[in-house]
GROMACS .gro file of C-alpha atoms in nm:
model
  134
    1MET     CA    1  -0.364  -2.695   4.011
    2LEU     CA    2  -0.693  -2.886   4.040
    3ASP     CA    3  -0.942  -2.826   3.765
    4GLN     CA    4  -1.245  -2.599   3.847
    5ASN     CA    5  -1.589  -2.761   3.847
    6GLN     CA    6  -1.436  -3.096   3.880
    7ILE     CA    7  -1.456  -3.331   4.180
    8SER     CA    8  -1.122  -3.443   4.307
    9THR     CA    9  -0.991  -3.640   4.603
   10PHE     CA   10  -0.806  -3.438   4.869
   11LEU     CA   11  -0.576  -3.625   5.107
   12THR     CA   12  -0.470  -3.468   5.435
   13PHE     CA   13  -0.159  -3.609   5.599
   14SER     CA   14   0.023  -3.527   5.930
   15GLY     CA   15   0.362  -3.463   5.792
   16GLN     CA   16   0.405  -3.738   5.544
   17ALA     CA   17   0.233  -3.597   5.233
   18GLU     CA   18   0.541  -3.554   5.010
   19GLU     CA   19   0.670  -3.903   5.100
   20ALA     CA   20   0.320  -4.056   5.034
   21VAL     CA   21   0.257  -3.879   4.704
   22LYS     CA   22   0.606  -3.970   4.571
   23PHE     CA   23   0.533  -4.333   4.671
   24TYR     CA   24   0.202  -4.341   4.495
   25VAL     CA   25   0.334  -4.154   4.188
   26ASP     CA   26   0.626  -4.407   4.156
   27LEU     CA   27   0.374  -4.701   4.174
   28PHE     CA   28   0.153  -4.612   3.900
   29ASP     CA   29   0.251  -4.609   3.538
   30GLU     CA   30   0.079  -4.285   3.460
   31GLY     CA   31   0.159  -4.122   3.797
   32LYS     CA   32   0.295  -3.776   3.806
   33ILE     CA   33   0.334  -3.470   4.023
   34ILE     CA   34   0.166  -3.161   3.871
   35SER     CA   35   0.256  -2.896   4.112
   36THR     CA   36   0.389  -2.853   4.474
   37ARG     CA   37   0.369  -2.563   4.711
   38TYR     CA   38   0.535  -2.569   5.060
   39PHE     CA   39   0.431  -2.384   5.370
   40GLU     CA   40   0.637  -2.059   5.410
   41GLU     CA   41   0.708  -1.850   5.720
   42GLY     CA   42   0.390  -1.684   5.849
   43GLU     CA   43   0.142  -1.934   5.697
   44PRO     CA   44  -0.061  -2.174   5.917
   45GLY     CA   45   0.151  -2.482   5.881
   46GLU     CA   46   0.497  -2.629   5.940
   47VAL     CA   47   0.748  -2.440   5.715
   48GLY     CA   48   0.876  -2.676   5.451
   49LYS     CA   49   0.591  -2.918   5.472
   50ILE     CA   50   0.334  -2.961   5.195
   51TYR     CA   51   0.074  -2.666   5.160
   52THR     CA   52  -0.062  -2.827   4.846
   53MET     CA   53   0.071  -3.100   4.619
   54VAL     CA   54  -0.140  -3.182   4.305
   55PHE     CA   55  -0.077  -3.508   4.152
   56GLU     CA   56  -0.228  -3.753   3.903
   57LEU     CA   57  -0.268  -4.125   3.908
   58GLY     CA   58  -0.399  -4.256   3.573
   59ASN     CA   59  -0.645  -3.987   3.460
   60GLN     CA   60  -0.753  -3.891   3.811
   61LYS     CA   61  -0.625  -3.582   3.985
   62PHE     CA   62  -0.566  -3.570   4.361
   63ALA     CA   63  -0.428  -3.311   4.598
   64ALA     CA   64  -0.255  -3.357   4.934
   65LEU     CA   65  -0.149  -3.143   5.221
   66ASP     CA   66   0.017  -3.170   5.555
   67MET     CA   67  -0.188  -3.064   5.850
   68GLU     CA   68  -0.037  -2.973   6.178
   69LYS     CA   69  -0.044  -3.289   6.405
   70LYS     CA   70  -0.262  -3.131   6.659
   71TYR     CA   71  -0.532  -3.082   6.401
   72ALA     CA   72  -0.483  -3.380   6.180
   73VAL     CA   73  -0.756  -3.648   6.161
   74ASP     CA   74  -0.666  -4.017   6.086
   75PHE     CA   75  -0.775  -4.175   5.762
   76SER     CA   76  -1.051  -4.426   5.779
   77TRP     CA   77  -1.116  -4.738   5.576
   78ALA     CA   78  -1.481  -4.611   5.538
   79THR     CA   79  -1.336  -4.415   5.239
   80SER     CA   80  -1.103  -4.581   4.993
   81ILE     CA   81  -0.941  -4.533   4.659
   82PHE     CA   82  -1.076  -4.796   4.416
   83VAL     CA   83  -0.836  -4.920   4.149
   84GLU     CA   84  -0.939  -5.170   3.871
   85THR     CA   85  -0.609  -5.314   3.760
   86LYS     CA   86  -0.522  -5.410   3.401
   87ASN     CA   87  -0.396  -5.757   3.494
   88GLU     CA   88  -0.295  -5.975   3.770
   89ALA     CA   89   0.066  -5.867   3.759
   90GLU     CA   90  -0.030  -5.511   3.817
   91PHE     CA   91  -0.257  -5.621   4.092
   92ASP     CA   92   0.003  -5.820   4.269
   93ARG     CA   93   0.266  -5.531   4.229
   94LEU     CA   94   0.028  -5.272   4.385
   95PHE     CA   95  -0.087  -5.512   4.655
   96GLU     CA   96   0.267  -5.602   4.765
   97ALA     CA   97   0.369  -5.224   4.776
   98PHE     CA   98   0.062  -5.119   4.977
   99LYS     CA   99   0.078  -5.410   5.229
  100GLU     CA  100   0.433  -5.341   5.315
  101GLY     CA  101   0.421  -5.153   5.646
  102GLY     CA  102   0.028  -5.138   5.605
  103HIS     CA  103  -0.264  -5.367   5.695
  104VAL     CA  104  -0.446  -5.608   5.477
  105MET     CA  105  -0.818  -5.597   5.566
  106MET     CA  106  -0.953  -5.844   5.318
  107GLY     CA  107  -0.820  -6.078   5.045
  108PRO     CA  108  -0.678  -6.111   4.800
  109GLU     CA  109  -0.961  -6.342   4.702
  110ALA     CA  110  -1.188  -6.410   4.407
  111MET     CA  111  -1.526  -6.245   4.426
  112GLY     CA  112  -1.798  -6.225   4.157
  113ILE     CA  113  -1.668  -6.091   3.828
  114TYR     CA  114  -1.320  -6.035   3.979
  115SER     CA  115  -1.032  -6.296   3.994
  116LYS     CA  116  -0.881  -6.095   4.280
  117VAL     CA  117  -1.016  -5.837   4.521
  118THR     CA  118  -0.846  -5.674   4.835
  119TRP     CA  119  -0.882  -5.394   5.077
  120VAL     CA  120  -0.548  -5.280   5.203
  121THR     CA  121  -0.450  -4.984   5.407
  122ASP     CA  122  -0.103  -4.853   5.322
  123ARG     CA  123   0.165  -4.728   5.562
  124PHE     CA  124   0.036  -4.378   5.536
  125GLY     CA  125  -0.315  -4.478   5.643
  126VAL     CA  126  -0.488  -4.456   5.297
  127THR     CA  127  -0.712  -4.747   5.219
  128TRP     CA  128  -0.713  -4.897   4.863
  129GLN     CA  129  -0.964  -5.136   4.705
  130LEU     CA  130  -0.782  -5.319   4.436
  131VAL     CA  131  -0.973  -5.547   4.191
  132CYS     CA  132  -0.878  -5.753   3.883
  133GLU     CA  133  -1.140  -5.866   3.646
  134LYS     CA  134  -1.139  -6.231   3.539
   0.00000   0.00000   0.00000
């Protein structure tokens, strides 16, 4: 469950929520699934798809759901998830995973106080900004 009175990111997928969340949770050291609820018969979604999946990456809670394809809206790079990595090895590992089947929009390159910066949209359509401080 998401915490009341706390701002959280809610990701809406078109049938890939469970696959995406498991991918993200496996990538991050402190990633974990907190709860999962599937659509059931009579509910406004495809039976067996994600109604709500709450998960955590680091100390940040997220939620995801599967929306019916006819209503689903594509993600946009105008909104991204910003991750400051612990070191270049973590940066490289995340970057390689996100770019596989995705799209690199910028970088990796040095910029300002960062030794590496990139914007990359993963195969699920979610855009990530990864940075590694010098």
